[in-house]
Amino acid sequence: VQLQASGGGLVQPGGSLRLSCVASGFSLDYFTMGWFRQAPGKAREGVSCIDKSDGSTYYADSVKGRFTISRDNAKNTVYLQMNSLEPEDTAVYYCAADFTLTAQAMGTYPEGNMDVWGEGTQVTVSS
């Protein structure tokens, strides 16, 4: 059972990145998926989550209108499209899966004990 995140990198302010999170050993169909981030010296933050049942989404206020979460269950993958990136978006980004939580609950309680966590991918926004 594993989640593998990728797609991070160095980008200039205003630029875009797309993160991917591929699941192996289990099917994403049955899990609410989320993206989280943690910057140095800061607490983990729920960025965006997508519900397993109805596809409803959660976005942190700081990323609304700039980030879009999506899932492709056929590819067992969840994506985070990040546009208009700002230096404040610099962090390690993690994906997670949970069988019981809604997207809203998952995003609101980022310190929760999610069922599966992936390794992080570094996103650096700098000129």
mmCIF file with all atom_site columns, C-alpha atoms in Angstrom:
data_model
loop_
_atom_site.group_PDB
_atom_site.id
_atom_site.type_symbol
_atom_site.label_atom_id
_atom_site.label_alt_id
_atom_site.label_comp_id
_atom_site.label_asym_id
_atom_site.label_entity_id
_atom_site.label_seq_id
_atom_site.pdbx_PDB_ins_code
_atom_site.Cartn_x
_atom_site.Cartn_y
_atom_site.Cartn_z
_atom_site.occupancy
_atom_site.B_iso_or_equiv
_atom_site.pdbx_formal_charge
_atom_site.auth_seq_id
_atom_site.auth_comp_id
_atom_site.auth_asym_id
_atom_site.auth_atom_id
_atom_site.pdbx_PDB_model_num
ATOM 1   C CA . VAL A 1 1   ? 0.000   0.000  0.000   1.00 0.00 ? 1   VAL A CA 1
ATOM 2   C CA . GLN A 1 2   ? 1.716   3.146  -1.196  1.00 0.00 ? 2   GLN A CA 1
ATOM 3   C CA . LEU A 1 3   ? 1.194   6.684  -2.486  1.00 0.00 ? 3   LEU A CA 1
ATOM 4   C CA . GLN A 1 4   ? 3.857   8.239  -4.665  1.00 0.00 ? 4   GLN A CA 1
ATOM 5   C CA . ALA A 1 5   ? 3.768   11.986 -5.219  1.00 0.00 ? 5   ALA A CA 1
ATOM 6   C CA . SER A 1 6   ? 5.656   13.697 -8.013  1.00 0.00 ? 6   SER A CA 1
ATOM 7   C CA . GLY A 1 7   ? 5.716   16.866 -10.067 1.00 0.00 ? 7   GLY A CA 1
ATOM 8   C CA . GLY A 1 8   ? 7.324   19.284 -7.660  1.00 0.00 ? 8   GLY A CA 1
ATOM 9   C CA . GLY A 1 9   ? 10.137  21.601 -8.618  1.00 0.00 ? 9   GLY A CA 1
ATOM 10  C CA . LEU A 1 10  ? 11.382  25.160 -8.817  1.00 0.00 ? 10  LEU A CA 1
ATOM 11  C CA . VAL A 1 11  ? 9.094   27.670 -10.494 1.00 0.00 ? 11  VAL A CA 1
ATOM 12  C CA . GLN A 1 12  ? 8.979   31.445 -10.734 1.00 0.00 ? 12  GLN A CA 1
ATOM 13  C CA . PRO A 1 13  ? 6.154   33.417 -9.121  1.00 0.00 ? 13  PRO A CA 1
ATOM 14  C CA . GLY A 1 14  ? 3.113   33.333 -11.352 1.00 0.00 ? 14  GLY A CA 1
ATOM 15  C CA . GLY A 1 15  ? 4.082   29.988 -12.797 1.00 0.00 ? 15  GLY A CA 1
ATOM 16  C CA . SER A 1 16  ? 2.305   26.637 -12.733 1.00 0.00 ? 16  SER A CA 1
ATOM 17  C CA . LEU A 1 17  ? 2.968   23.085 -11.666 1.00 0.00 ? 17  LEU A CA 1
ATOM 18  C CA . ARG A 1 18  ? 0.894   19.915 -11.685 1.00 0.00 ? 18  ARG A CA 1
ATOM 19  C CA . LEU A 1 19  ? 1.426   17.429 -8.910  1.00 0.00 ? 19  LEU A CA 1
ATOM 20  C CA . SER A 1 20  ? 0.485   13.778 -9.325  1.00 0.00 ? 20  SER A CA 1
ATOM 21  C CA . CYS A 1 21  ? -0.127  11.138 -6.700  1.00 0.00 ? 21  CYS A CA 1
ATOM 22  C CA . VAL A 1 22  ? -0.261  7.525  -7.835  1.00 0.00 ? 22  VAL A CA 1
ATOM 23  C CA . ALA A 1 23  ? -1.622  4.809  -5.595  1.00 0.00 ? 23  ALA A CA 1
ATOM 24  C CA . SER A 1 24  ? -0.347  1.262  -5.607  1.00 0.00 ? 24  SER A CA 1
ATOM 25  C CA . GLY A 1 25  ? -1.630  -1.699 -3.680  1.00 0.00 ? 25  GLY A CA 1
ATOM 26  C CA . PHE A 1 26  ? -5.135  -0.312 -3.292  1.00 0.00 ? 26  PHE A CA 1
ATOM 27  C CA . SER A 1 27  ? -7.866  1.355  -5.334  1.00 0.00 ? 27  SER A CA 1
ATOM 28  C CA . LEU A 1 28  ? -8.491  5.081  -4.991  1.00 0.00 ? 28  LEU A CA 1
ATOM 29  C CA . ASP A 1 29  ? -12.176 4.493  -5.754  1.00 0.00 ? 29  ASP A CA 1
ATOM 30  C CA . TYR A 1 30  ? -12.870 3.882  -2.083  1.00 0.00 ? 30  TYR A CA 1
ATOM 31  C CA . PHE A 1 31  ? -10.835 6.713  -0.601  1.00 0.00 ? 31  PHE A CA 1
ATOM 32  C CA . THR A 1 32  ? -11.133 10.424 -0.119  1.00 0.00 ? 32  THR A CA 1
ATOM 33  C CA . MET A 1 33  ? -7.890  11.949 -1.330  1.00 0.00 ? 33  MET A CA 1
ATOM 34  C CA . GLY A 1 34  ? -6.085  15.034 -0.162  1.00 0.00 ? 34  GLY A CA 1
ATOM 35  C CA . TRP A 1 35  ? -3.081  17.231 -0.700  1.00 0.00 ? 35  TRP A CA 1
ATOM 36  C CA . PHE A 1 36  ? -1.280  18.758 2.250   1.00 0.00 ? 36  PHE A CA 1
ATOM 37  C CA . ARG A 1 37  ? 1.790   20.919 2.596   1.00 0.00 ? 37  ARG A CA 1
ATOM 38  C CA . GLN A 1 38  ? 4.297   21.809 5.243   1.00 0.00 ? 38  GLN A CA 1
ATOM 39  C CA . ALA A 1 39  ? 6.721   24.681 5.086   1.00 0.00 ? 39  ALA A CA 1
ATOM 40  C CA . PRO A 1 40  ? 9.796   24.880 7.339   1.00 0.00 ? 40  PRO A CA 1
ATOM 41  C CA . GLY A 1 41  ? 8.812   25.905 10.850  1.00 0.00 ? 41  GLY A CA 1
ATOM 42  C CA . LYS A 1 42  ? 5.104   25.758 10.083  1.00 0.00 ? 42  LYS A CA 1
ATOM 43  C CA . ALA A 1 43  ? 2.348   23.305 10.834  1.00 0.00 ? 43  ALA A CA 1
ATOM 44  C CA . ARG A 1 44  ? 0.965   20.977 8.210   1.00 0.00 ? 44  ARG A CA 1
ATOM 45  C CA . GLU A 1 45  ? -1.820  22.602 6.191   1.00 0.00 ? 45  GLU A CA 1
ATOM 46  C CA . GLY A 1 46  ? -4.681  21.010 4.310   1.00 0.00 ? 46  GLY A CA 1
ATOM 47  C CA . VAL A 1 47  ? -4.457  22.346 0.750   1.00 0.00 ? 47  VAL A CA 1
ATOM 48  C CA . SER A 1 48  ? -7.162  20.530 -1.162  1.00 0.00 ? 48  SER A CA 1
ATOM 49  C CA . CYS A 1 49  ? -9.186  17.342 -0.861  1.00 0.00 ? 49  CYS A CA 1
ATOM 50  C CA . ILE A 1 50  ? -11.666 15.468 -3.052  1.00 0.00 ? 50  ILE A CA 1
ATOM 51  C CA . ASP A 1 51  ? -14.380 13.217 -1.739  1.00 0.00 ? 51  ASP A CA 1
ATOM 52  C CA . LYS A 1 52  ? -14.680 9.570  -2.735  1.00 0.00 ? 52  LYS A CA 1
ATOM 53  C CA . SER A 1 53  ? -18.458 9.612  -2.876  1.00 0.00 ? 53  SER A CA 1
ATOM 54  C CA . ASP A 1 54  ? -19.625 12.680 -4.771  1.00 0.00 ? 54  ASP A CA 1
ATOM 55  C CA . GLY A 1 55  ? -16.395 14.338 -5.832  1.00 0.00 ? 55  GLY A CA 1
ATOM 56  C CA . SER A 1 56  ? -17.023 17.330 -3.601  1.00 0.00 ? 56  SER A CA 1
ATOM 57  C CA . THR A 1 57  ? -13.924 19.327 -2.875  1.00 0.00 ? 57  THR A CA 1
ATOM 58  C CA . TYR A 1 58  ? -12.206 21.281 -0.140  1.00 0.00 ? 58  TYR A CA 1
ATOM 59  C CA . TYR A 1 59  ? -9.764  24.115 -0.746  1.00 0.00 ? 59  TYR A CA 1
ATOM 60  C CA . ALA A 1 60  ? -7.806  26.140 1.742   1.00 0.00 ? 60  ALA A CA 1
ATOM 61  C CA . ASP A 1 61  ? -8.694  29.823 1.481   1.00 0.00 ? 61  ASP A CA 1
ATOM 62  C CA . SER A 1 62  ? -5.130  30.611 0.460   1.00 0.00 ? 62  SER A CA 1
ATOM 63  C CA . VAL A 1 63  ? -5.368  28.516 -2.718  1.00 0.00 ? 63  VAL A CA 1
ATOM 64  C CA . LYS A 1 64  ? -8.975  29.015 -3.820  1.00 0.00 ? 64  LYS A CA 1
ATOM 65  C CA . GLY A 1 65  ? -9.153  30.116 -7.422  1.00 0.00 ? 65  GLY A CA 1
ATOM 66  C CA . ARG A 1 66  ? -5.560  29.095 -8.095  1.00 0.00 ? 66  ARG A CA 1
ATOM 67  C CA . PHE A 1 67  ? -5.387  25.358 -7.379  1.00 0.00 ? 67  PHE A CA 1
ATOM 68  C CA . THR A 1 68  ? -7.594  22.577 -8.767  1.00 0.00 ? 68  THR A CA 1
ATOM 69  C CA . ILE A 1 69  ? -7.775  19.024 -7.493  1.00 0.00 ? 69  ILE A CA 1
ATOM 70  C CA . SER A 1 70  ? -8.939  16.161 -9.670  1.00 0.00 ? 70  SER A CA 1
ATOM 71  C CA . ARG A 1 71  ? -8.894  12.401 -9.655  1.00 0.00 ? 71  ARG A CA 1
ATOM 72  C CA . ASP A 1 72  ? -8.685  9.736  -12.320 1.00 0.00 ? 72  ASP A CA 1
ATOM 73  C CA . ASN A 1 73  ? -9.762  6.507  -10.695 1.00 0.00 ? 73  ASN A CA 1
ATOM 74  C CA . ALA A 1 74  ? -8.966  4.527  -13.847 1.00 0.00 ? 74  ALA A CA 1
ATOM 75  C CA . LYS A 1 75  ? -5.342  5.607  -13.492 1.00 0.00 ? 75  LYS A CA 1
ATOM 76  C CA . ASN A 1 76  ? -5.459  5.383  -9.699  1.00 0.00 ? 76  ASN A CA 1
ATOM 77  C CA . THR A 1 77  ? -4.126  8.920  -9.622  1.00 0.00 ? 77  THR A CA 1
ATOM 78  C CA . VAL A 1 78  ? -5.050  12.244 -8.049  1.00 0.00 ? 78  VAL A CA 1
ATOM 79  C CA . TYR A 1 79  ? -3.743  15.541 -9.369  1.00 0.00 ? 79  TYR A CA 1
ATOM 80  C CA . LEU A 1 80  ? -3.219  19.037 -8.042  1.00 0.00 ? 80  LEU A CA 1
ATOM 81  C CA . GLN A 1 81  ? -3.002  21.723 -10.714 1.00 0.00 ? 81  GLN A CA 1
ATOM 82  C CA . MET A 1 82  ? -1.340  24.776 -9.211  1.00 0.00 ? 82  MET A CA 1
ATOM 83  C CA . ASN A 1 83  ? -1.519  28.071 -11.086 1.00 0.00 ? 83  ASN A CA 1
ATOM 84  C CA . SER A 1 84  ? -0.447  31.601 -10.208 1.00 0.00 ? 84  SER A CA 1
ATOM 85  C CA . LEU A 1 85  ? 2.044   30.241 -7.737  1.00 0.00 ? 85  LEU A CA 1
ATOM 86  C CA . GLU A 1 86  ? 3.305   32.531 -5.009  1.00 0.00 ? 86  GLU A CA 1
ATOM 87  C CA . PRO A 1 87  ? 6.417   32.333 -2.831  1.00 0.00 ? 87  PRO A CA 1
ATOM 88  C CA . GLU A 1 88  ? 4.098   31.523 0.079   1.00 0.00 ? 88  GLU A CA 1
ATOM 89  C CA . ASP A 1 89  ? 3.221   28.254 -1.671  1.00 0.00 ? 89  ASP A CA 1
ATOM 90  C CA . THR A 1 90  ? 6.754   26.981 -1.118  1.00 0.00 ? 90  THR A CA 1
ATOM 91  C CA . ALA A 1 91  ? 6.555   23.792 0.918   1.00 0.00 ? 91  ALA A CA 1
ATOM 92  C CA . VAL A 1 92  ? 6.811   20.040 0.800   1.00 0.00 ? 92  VAL A CA 1
ATOM 93  C CA . TYR A 1 93  ? 3.551   18.718 -0.611  1.00 0.00 ? 93  TYR A CA 1
ATOM 94  C CA . TYR A 1 94  ? 2.128   15.380 0.489   1.00 0.00 ? 94  TYR A CA 1
ATOM 95  C CA . CYS A 1 95  ? -0.828  13.343 -0.676  1.00 0.00 ? 95  CYS A CA 1
ATOM 96  C CA . ALA A 1 96  ? -2.958  11.209 1.602   1.00 0.00 ? 96  ALA A CA 1
ATOM 97  C CA . ALA A 1 97  ? -5.886  8.824  1.408   1.00 0.00 ? 97  ALA A CA 1
ATOM 98  C CA . ASP A 1 98  ? -8.607  8.108  3.911   1.00 0.00 ? 98  ASP A CA 1
ATOM 99  C CA . PHE A 1 99  ? -11.428 5.598  3.804   1.00 0.00 ? 99  PHE A CA 1
ATOM 100 C CA . THR A 1 100 ? -13.902 7.315  6.112   1.00 0.00 ? 100 THR A CA 1
ATOM 101 C CA . LEU A 1 101 ? -13.358 11.069 6.078   1.00 0.00 ? 101 LEU A CA 1
ATOM 102 C CA . THR A 1 102 ? -15.153 13.533 3.851   1.00 0.00 ? 102 THR A CA 1
ATOM 103 C CA . ALA A 1 103 ? -13.124 16.029 1.865   1.00 0.00 ? 103 ALA A CA 1
ATOM 104 C CA . GLN A 1 104 ? -14.156 18.817 4.217   1.00 0.00 ? 104 GLN A CA 1
ATOM 105 C CA . ALA A 1 105 ? -13.138 16.864 7.316   1.00 0.00 ? 105 ALA A CA 1
ATOM 106 C CA . MET A 1 106 ? -9.879  15.747 5.789   1.00 0.00 ? 106 MET A CA 1
ATOM 107 C CA . GLY A 1 107 ? -8.865  19.248 4.800   1.00 0.00 ? 107 GLY A CA 1
ATOM 108 C CA . THR A 1 108 ? -9.982  20.865 8.029   1.00 0.00 ? 108 THR A CA 1
ATOM 109 C CA . TYR A 1 109 ? -7.964  18.523 10.262  1.00 0.00 ? 109 TYR A CA 1
ATOM 110 C CA . PRO A 1 110 ? -4.598  18.094 8.540   1.00 0.00 ? 110 PRO A CA 1
ATOM 111 C CA . GLU A 1 111 ? -3.073  16.586 11.665  1.00 0.00 ? 111 GLU A CA 1
ATOM 112 C CA . GLY A 1 112 ? -5.555  13.731 11.507  1.00 0.00 ? 112 GLY A CA 1
ATOM 113 C CA . ASN A 1 113 ? -4.453  10.121 11.308  1.00 0.00 ? 113 ASN A CA 1
ATOM 114 C CA . MET A 1 114 ? -5.062  9.482  7.611   1.00 0.00 ? 114 MET A CA 1
ATOM 115 C CA . ASP A 1 115 ? -5.019  5.883  6.441   1.00 0.00 ? 115 ASP A CA 1
ATOM 116 C CA . VAL A 1 116 ? -2.204  6.322  3.913   1.00 0.00 ? 116 VAL A CA 1
ATOM 117 C CA . TRP A 1 117 ? 0.415   9.039  3.515   1.00 0.00 ? 117 TRP A CA 1
ATOM 118 C CA . GLY A 1 118 ? 2.736   9.458  0.584   1.00 0.00 ? 118 GLY A CA 1
ATOM 119 C CA . GLU A 1 119 ? 6.252   10.769 0.461   1.00 0.00 ? 119 GLU A CA 1
ATOM 120 C CA . GLY A 1 120 ? 6.492   14.480 -0.136  1.00 0.00 ? 120 GLY A CA 1
ATOM 121 C CA . THR A 1 121 ? 7.485   16.435 -3.206  1.00 0.00 ? 121 THR A CA 1
ATOM 122 C CA . GLN A 1 122 ? 9.197   19.794 -2.850  1.00 0.00 ? 122 GLN A CA 1
ATOM 123 C CA . VAL A 1 123 ? 7.640   22.860 -4.430  1.00 0.00 ? 123 VAL A CA 1
ATOM 124 C CA . THR A 1 124 ? 9.756   26.010 -4.451  1.00 0.00 ? 124 THR A CA 1
ATOM 125 C CA . VAL A 1 125 ? 8.415   29.283 -5.808  1.00 0.00 ? 125 VAL A CA 1
ATOM 126 C CA . SER A 1 126 ? 11.177  31.797 -6.239  1.00 0.00 ? 126 SER A CA 1
ATOM 127 C CA . SER A 1 127 ? 12.581  34.227 -8.744  1.00 0.00 ? 127 SER A CA 1
#
